[in-house]
C-alpha cells in the first residue's frame, strides 16, 4: 500500500494505481475526457491534470502512478484556468456547434465537462477543418468534425475487439480517425461490433439505429443477457416508451466484460421479420386470425388422441434460443406427458450430443472461456470463431499481439485462417486420424506432459498424413507448437461435434491432457456449442435427430428464432403442424395453427451458456397485445391435455451429468 494526500485528504491505496483512480477511491472527482475505466490509460486530453507538490508543471492524473508521500491538489486556481483553456482549445479546434449534435444535452462528455467548469462560451476564434463525414458503415456514422482525438475508439477496437481497424492519420489539428489505411469504414476490416461507438464520448461516432431516439436521461437501463449465441454476453438494454433504443455491452458482464458482436448489438435493432400478433388457424386453406381459446382448443383436441403413441403420435421440436423454463416445460409436456418418442431441439444435438455422451461416462471435463485470458497457444478445431461466437473470437484476436499463436483445423476457408500461425486443411471427417497423429508426434518426440502409451507411432503418423491429407511437416509443426506452449487451450465447434462421435471428443481430451491444456489446475478444453441455450437443451436430452416416421402431428416451439427453408420443409412433413412463434416464417406459412409468442426481451428466463453459467434474461419491454409468453402457452395447453407440469426446471437441468460445471 501507498500513502498519499489528495486535496488535504490522507489516503492509503494499492501500489501501481494511478492518481486518478486513487482520487476516485477517496471520493474526489477529477474531470476527464480520454480516460475510460475499461481501456488502457492514454493521457491525451490533459483535462485530468493535477498539481503535485514539488513538481514544476501539472501532470495528467490518469497516467500518473501514485507514490509514497505524494501531495496532490486537484482544484487550484491554476488548474481551473488550465482546464478552461484546454476545453476552449477543444471546442475551437473543430465543429462543436452543440445544438446540431445528437448527443447534446447530457450525453456528450465534452459538453458536460464545459458545463462542469461553468463555461458558457469559448473565447477563441473557431478554426476548423471541414472533414468529410463517413456514412459508409451500415450501423454508425463517423464524423471527424466532432472528434476530440481521445482515441478511446482506437483503444476499444484493439483492446476489446482485437480488430485493430481504427487508428489516427495525419498530425496535430489535421489528425483524423481512420479505418485501415484510410478506407471508408463500410469497406474496411471492421467487424461491426460497435465497441468504438459505445466508448466515444462525443458525437463523433453515433449509431444510426439509435440516433435522436433518446438521451441517457430519457431511457431506462436494464441489465440482461444476449441470446444471440451460446457465449451469453452481459448486456445493457436502453429502453424508452416500450422500445429498445440501444443495446450496449455490460462492462460487468461475467463472460464478455463489455464486449459484444454485431449479432447481439445490431441485429435486434434492424429486425425486419413480420410479427404475428394474433393466433392463426388454417380455414379453407388459408390462415385466419382466431381467438386464443379457439386456437388452443383446436390444438388440444387434435393432440389428445395422439397421446401415448411414441412412434406415430406427435413429434415436437423446440428452438435452443428458448429459456430453460420453456424447454423444460416443453419436455414435460411432450416427452413425459404425451409420451412422444421424438422430442428434440432445432440443433438436433449437432453441437452437444457427442460431448454430452462423454460427460455421461466421465463427468464434467470442459473448462471456462476465461482460460483464453492467459493462453499462449489456441488450437481451434472445426469452429469458426471469427464468425460464429464472435466475442470468444475477440478474446483470441486481442491476445495475438501479445504473442498468442493460433492453430486452426478446418477443411474449408475459415476467417481465422488469416490470423492462424498454422492452418491445417484436413479432409472433412478426418479429425480422429489427425488428432491421433498429433499425439503420436508428441509421444515420438518425447514432448508429452502426461504419460501416454502409444504403439506404432510411425504408423499412426503416416495414417494421419494420408487420411487427413495434410503434410507431415505441418502436422509436426502443429504438434510441437502445442507441446512447447505453456498454457494451451483447445476449442472445438460444430465441424467436430456434428460428426456425432464421442470417441472424437475423447481423443481431443487425450490430446489436451498430453499437451498440458488439461491438468489438475487448468481446464483448457471447451466446445463452443451453438445457440444461447444449446447446453440447456443438452441437459434436457433434447438432442436427437428430427426424423419423422408416421407422425400424425408436429409441434414446433420456435419462439423468436430464425428458421431456414430446409428446416421448414423437414418439419412440415406431418399431416398437422402447430407452430409457436413470434415471427412469420416459411414454417408458420405451412402451419395449421400458429400460436404467437413473446420475444427474448419480452420475457424473463434462464440460459446456460457455453461454459456452464446459468444466467437470467430480464423482461425489458411488454409484448404486443394478443401475444402470450412461451411458458404460458405451454402451460395452458398442458392443462387442456391433462398433463401436470411440475415446473421444476432447476432439477431438470441437473438430472444429467453435464460436460461443463454448471453454476
Ligand atoms: N445436417 C445438419 N443438420 C443440422 C445441423 C448441421 O450442422 N447439420 N446443425 C443444427 C444446428 S446447430 C442448428 S442451430 C440448426 C439450424 O437450424 P436452421 O433453422 O436450419 O437455421 P439456420 O441454418 O441457421 O437458418 C436460419 C435462417 O435464418 C436466417 N437468419 C439467420 N440470422 C439472421 C439474421 O440475423 N437476420 C435475418 N434476417 N435472417 C437471419 C438465415 O439466413 C437462415 O435462412 O440446424 C441443426 N441441424
Ligand atoms: N454471429 C453468430 N454466431 C452464431 C450463430 C449465428 O447465427 N450468428 N449461430 C450459432 C449456432 S446455432 C451455432 S451451431 C454455432 C456454430 O458455430 P461453429 O461451431 O463455429 O460452427 P460453424 O460456424 O458452422 O463452423 C464450423 C467449421 O467447421 C468446419 N468443418 C466442417 N467439417 C469439418 C470437419 O470434418 N472437420 C473439421 N475440423 N472442421 C470441419 C467448417 O468448415 C466450419 O468452418 O454458432 C453460433 N453462433
Ligand atoms: S465496430 Fe468494432 S471492429 Fe469496427 S471499428 Fe468499431 S470497434 Fe473496430
Ligand atoms: S471518434 Fe470518438 S472515441 Fe474516437 S477519438 Fe474521436 S472522440 Fe474519441
Ligand atoms: S458473442 Fe453471442 S452472446 Fe455475445 S453479443 Fe455476440 S451473439 Fe450475443
Ligand atoms: S483523462 Fe487524463 S489525459 Fe485525458
Ligand atoms: Mo446451432
PDB file of N, CA and C in Angstrom, residues 385-431:
ATOM      1  N   UNK A 385     -14.532 -19.239 -35.103  1.00  0.00           N
ATOM      2  CA  UNK A 385     -14.733 -18.228 -34.050  1.00  0.00           C
ATOM      3  C   UNK A 385     -14.659 -16.788 -34.544  1.00  0.00           C
ATOM      4  N   UNK A 386     -14.212 -16.587 -35.769  1.00  0.00           N
ATOM      5  CA  UNK A 386     -14.210 -15.209 -36.280  1.00  0.00           C
ATOM      6  C   UNK A 386     -15.618 -14.809 -36.700  1.00  0.00           C
ATOM      7  N   UNK A 387     -16.485 -15.794 -36.877  1.00  0.00           N
ATOM      8  CA  UNK A 387     -17.814 -15.509 -37.401  1.00  0.00           C
ATOM      9  C   UNK A 387     -18.940 -15.959 -36.463  1.00  0.00           C
ATOM     10  N   UNK A 388     -18.740 -17.083 -35.803  1.00  0.00           N
ATOM     11  CA  UNK A 388     -19.874 -17.698 -35.136  1.00  0.00           C
ATOM     12  C   UNK A 388     -20.028 -17.439 -33.638  1.00  0.00           C
ATOM     13  N   UNK A 389     -18.972 -17.297 -32.913  1.00  0.00           N
ATOM     14  CA  UNK A 389     -19.097 -16.926 -31.497  1.00  0.00           C
ATOM     15  C   UNK A 389     -18.127 -15.782 -31.337  1.00  0.00           C
ATOM     16  N   UNK A 390     -18.534 -14.654 -31.878  1.00  0.00           N
ATOM     17  CA  UNK A 390     -17.553 -13.603 -32.153  1.00  0.00           C
ATOM     18  C   UNK A 390     -16.820 -13.117 -30.914  1.00  0.00           C
ATOM     19  N   UNK A 391     -17.516 -13.001 -29.806  1.00  0.00           N
ATOM     20  CA  UNK A 391     -16.840 -12.452 -28.625  1.00  0.00           C
ATOM     21  C   UNK A 391     -15.764 -13.426 -28.110  1.00  0.00           C
ATOM     22  N   UNK A 392     -16.002 -14.722 -28.270  1.00  0.00           N
ATOM     23  CA  UNK A 392     -14.950 -15.691 -27.959  1.00  0.00           C
ATOM     24  C   UNK A 392     -13.787 -15.469 -28.927  1.00  0.00           C
ATOM     25  N   UNK A 393     -14.119 -15.205 -30.171  1.00  0.00           N
ATOM     26  CA  UNK A 393     -13.091 -14.907 -31.174  1.00  0.00           C
ATOM     27  C   UNK A 393     -12.300 -13.655 -30.813  1.00  0.00           C
ATOM     28  N   UNK A 394     -12.995 -12.639 -30.275  1.00  0.00           N
ATOM     29  CA  UNK A 394     -12.296 -11.403 -29.882  1.00  0.00           C
ATOM     30  C   UNK A 394     -11.244 -11.710 -28.806  1.00  0.00           C
ATOM     31  N   UNK A 395     -11.582 -12.626 -27.907  1.00  0.00           N
ATOM     32  CA  UNK A 395     -10.649 -12.960 -26.829  1.00  0.00           C
ATOM     33  C   UNK A 395      -9.354 -13.523 -27.410  1.00  0.00           C
ATOM     34  N   UNK A 396      -9.499 -14.259 -28.502  1.00  0.00           N
ATOM     35  CA  UNK A 396      -8.316 -14.817 -29.162  1.00  0.00           C
ATOM     36  C   UNK A 396      -7.607 -13.720 -29.957  1.00  0.00           C
ATOM     37  N   UNK A 397      -8.380 -12.957 -30.703  1.00  0.00           N
ATOM     38  CA  UNK A 397      -7.776 -11.962 -31.588  1.00  0.00           C
ATOM     39  C   UNK A 397      -7.018 -10.877 -30.820  1.00  0.00           C
ATOM     40  N   UNK A 398      -7.548 -10.481 -29.671  1.00  0.00           N
ATOM     41  CA  UNK A 398      -6.878  -9.386 -28.980  1.00  0.00           C
ATOM     42  C   UNK A 398      -5.623  -9.862 -28.253  1.00  0.00           C
ATOM     43  N   UNK A 399      -5.471 -11.179 -28.117  1.00  0.00           N
ATOM     44  CA  UNK A 399      -4.276 -11.698 -27.457  1.00  0.00           C
ATOM     45  C   UNK A 399      -3.143 -11.943 -28.450  1.00  0.00           C
ATOM     46  N   UNK A 400      -3.447 -11.908 -29.734  1.00  0.00           N
ATOM     47  CA  UNK A 400      -2.421 -12.197 -30.738  1.00  0.00           C
ATOM     48  C   UNK A 400      -1.214 -11.275 -30.670  1.00  0.00           C
ATOM     49  N   UNK A 401      -1.433  -9.964 -30.562  1.00  0.00           N
ATOM     50  CA  UNK A 401      -0.262  -9.086 -30.499  1.00  0.00           C
ATOM     51  C   UNK A 401       0.595  -9.345 -29.267  1.00  0.00           C
ATOM     52  N   UNK A 402       0.023 -10.003 -28.277  1.00  0.00           N
ATOM     53  CA  UNK A 402       0.800 -10.312 -27.076  1.00  0.00           C
ATOM     54  C   UNK A 402       1.460 -11.675 -27.195  1.00  0.00           C
ATOM     55  N   UNK A 403       1.431 -12.246 -28.372  1.00  0.00           N
ATOM     56  CA  UNK A 403       2.205 -13.460 -28.616  1.00  0.00           C
ATOM     57  C   UNK A 403       1.408 -14.746 -28.682  1.00  0.00           C
ATOM     58  N   UNK A 404       0.081 -14.665 -28.588  1.00  0.00           N
ATOM     59  CA  UNK A 404      -0.684 -15.909 -28.681  1.00  0.00           C
ATOM     60  C   UNK A 404      -0.589 -16.466 -30.101  1.00  0.00           C
ATOM     61  N   UNK A 405      -0.358 -17.775 -30.198  1.00  0.00           N
ATOM     62  CA  UNK A 405      -0.325 -18.391 -31.524  1.00  0.00           C
ATOM     63  C   UNK A 405      -1.581 -19.228 -31.747  1.00  0.00           C
ATOM     64  N   UNK A 406      -2.008 -19.277 -32.984  1.00  0.00           N
ATOM     65  CA  UNK A 406      -3.268 -19.943 -33.313  1.00  0.00           C
ATOM     66  C   UNK A 406      -3.027 -21.069 -34.314  1.00  0.00           C
ATOM     67  N   UNK A 407      -3.565 -22.226 -33.997  1.00  0.00           N
ATOM     68  CA  UNK A 407      -3.532 -23.351 -34.934  1.00  0.00           C
ATOM     69  C   UNK A 407      -4.982 -23.648 -35.284  1.00  0.00           C
ATOM     70  N   UNK A 408      -5.303 -23.660 -36.576  1.00  0.00           N
ATOM     71  CA  UNK A 408      -6.687 -23.926 -36.938  1.00  0.00           C
ATOM     72  C   UNK A 408      -6.774 -25.216 -37.752  1.00  0.00           C
ATOM     73  N   UNK A 409      -7.788 -26.009 -37.456  1.00  0.00           N
ATOM     74  CA  UNK A 409      -8.031 -27.258 -38.188  1.00  0.00           C
ATOM     75  C   UNK A 409      -9.408 -27.150 -38.820  1.00  0.00           C
ATOM     76  N   UNK A 410      -9.443 -26.951 -40.114  1.00  0.00           N
ATOM     77  CA  UNK A 410     -10.710 -26.726 -40.808  1.00  0.00           C
ATOM     78  C   UNK A 410     -10.524 -27.010 -42.293  1.00  0.00           C
ATOM     79  N   UNK A 411     -11.351 -27.877 -42.863  1.00  0.00           N
ATOM     80  CA  UNK A 411     -11.204 -28.205 -44.280  1.00  0.00           C
ATOM     81  C   UNK A 411     -11.510 -27.019 -45.197  1.00  0.00           C
ATOM     82  N   UNK A 412     -12.407 -26.164 -44.734  1.00  0.00           N
ATOM     83  CA  UNK A 412     -12.846 -25.047 -45.583  1.00  0.00           C
ATOM     84  C   UNK A 412     -12.042 -23.799 -45.265  1.00  0.00           C
ATOM     85  N   UNK A 413     -12.241 -22.786 -46.111  1.00  0.00           N
ATOM     86  CA  UNK A 413     -11.672 -21.484 -45.801  1.00  0.00           C
ATOM     87  C   UNK A 413     -12.407 -20.955 -44.571  1.00  0.00           C
ATOM     88  N   UNK A 414     -11.650 -20.481 -43.616  1.00  0.00           N
ATOM     89  CA  UNK A 414     -12.226 -20.045 -42.350  1.00  0.00           C
ATOM     90  C   UNK A 414     -11.625 -18.661 -42.083  1.00  0.00           C
ATOM     91  N   UNK A 415     -12.439 -17.726 -41.600  1.00  0.00           N
ATOM     92  CA  UNK A 415     -11.943 -16.361 -41.382  1.00  0.00           C
ATOM     93  C   UNK A 415     -10.723 -16.317 -40.456  1.00  0.00           C
ATOM     94  N   UNK A 416     -10.556 -17.348 -39.624  1.00  0.00           N
ATOM     95  CA  UNK A 416      -9.411 -17.369 -38.714  1.00  0.00           C
ATOM     96  C   UNK A 416      -8.108 -17.701 -39.445  1.00  0.00           C
ATOM     97  N   UNK A 417      -8.220 -18.271 -40.655  1.00  0.00           N
ATOM     98  CA  UNK A 417      -7.012 -18.686 -41.382  1.00  0.00           C
ATOM     99  C   UNK A 417      -5.982 -17.567 -41.494  1.00  0.00           C
ATOM    100  N   UNK A 418      -6.488 -16.374 -41.776  1.00  0.00           N
ATOM    101  CA  UNK A 418      -5.596 -15.229 -41.947  1.00  0.00           C
ATOM    102  C   UNK A 418      -4.783 -14.940 -40.695  1.00  0.00           C
ATOM    103  N   UNK A 419      -5.396 -15.222 -39.550  1.00  0.00           N
ATOM    104  CA  UNK A 419      -4.737 -14.923 -38.279  1.00  0.00           C
ATOM    105  C   UNK A 419      -3.961 -16.123 -37.747  1.00  0.00           C
ATOM    106  N   UNK A 420      -4.252 -17.290 -38.291  1.00  0.00           N
ATOM    107  CA  UNK A 420      -3.638 -18.509 -37.755  1.00  0.00           C
ATOM    108  C   UNK A 420      -2.166 -18.602 -38.124  1.00  0.00           C
ATOM    109  N   UNK A 421      -1.369 -19.076 -37.181  1.00  0.00           N
ATOM    110  CA  UNK A 421       0.038 -19.320 -37.460  1.00  0.00           C
ATOM    111  C   UNK A 421       0.181 -20.601 -38.270  1.00  0.00           C
ATOM    112  N   UNK A 422      -0.683 -21.575 -37.939  1.00  0.00           N
ATOM    113  CA  UNK A 422      -0.689 -22.824 -38.694  1.00  0.00           C
ATOM    114  C   UNK A 422      -2.145 -23.141 -39.018  1.00  0.00           C
ATOM    115  N   UNK A 423      -2.451 -23.301 -40.302  1.00  0.00           N
ATOM    116  CA  UNK A 423      -3.810 -23.679 -40.692  1.00  0.00           C
ATOM    117  C   UNK A 423      -3.756 -25.048 -41.358  1.00  0.00           C
ATOM    118  N   UNK A 424      -4.276 -26.044 -40.665  1.00  0.00           N
ATOM    119  CA  UNK A 424      -4.285 -27.395 -41.219  1.00  0.00           C
ATOM    120  C   UNK A 424      -5.588 -27.589 -41.981  1.00  0.00           C
ATOM    121  N   UNK A 425      -5.458 -27.811 -43.269  1.00  0.00           N
ATOM    122  CA  UNK A 425      -6.652 -28.008 -44.109  1.00  0.00           C
ATOM    123  C   UNK A 425      -6.844 -29.513 -44.281  1.00  0.00           C
ATOM    124  N   UNK A 426      -7.529 -30.104 -43.329  1.00  0.00           N
ATOM    125  CA  UNK A 426      -7.703 -31.560 -43.401  1.00  0.00           C
ATOM    126  C   UNK A 426      -8.933 -31.943 -44.205  1.00  0.00           C
ATOM    127  N   UNK A 427      -9.007 -33.191 -44.587  1.00  0.00           N
ATOM    128  CA  UNK A 427     -10.195 -33.654 -45.299  1.00  0.00           C
ATOM    129  C   UNK A 427     -11.365 -33.727 -44.324  1.00  0.00           C
ATOM    130  N   UNK A 428     -12.575 -33.405 -44.770  1.00  0.00           N
ATOM    131  CA  UNK A 428     -13.730 -33.462 -43.862  1.00  0.00           C
ATOM    132  C   UNK A 428     -13.841 -34.847 -43.225  1.00  0.00           C
ATOM    133  N   UNK A 429     -14.128 -34.868 -41.944  1.00  0.00           N
ATOM    134  CA  UNK A 429     -14.338 -36.141 -41.255  1.00  0.00           C
ATOM    135  C   UNK A 429     -13.057 -36.876 -40.882  1.00  0.00           C
ATOM    136  N   UNK A 430     -11.898 -36.264 -41.135  1.00  0.00           N
ATOM    137  CA  UNK A 430     -10.628 -36.950 -40.856  1.00  0.00           C
ATOM    138  C   UNK A 430     -10.025 -36.553 -39.516  1.00  0.00           C
ATOM    139  N   UNK A 431     -10.808 -35.923 -38.673  1.00  0.00           N
ATOM    140  CA  UNK A 431     -10.252 -35.345 -37.444  1.00  0.00           C
ATOM    141  C   UNK A 431      -9.676 -36.363 -36.473  1.00  0.00           C
TER     142      UNK A 431
END
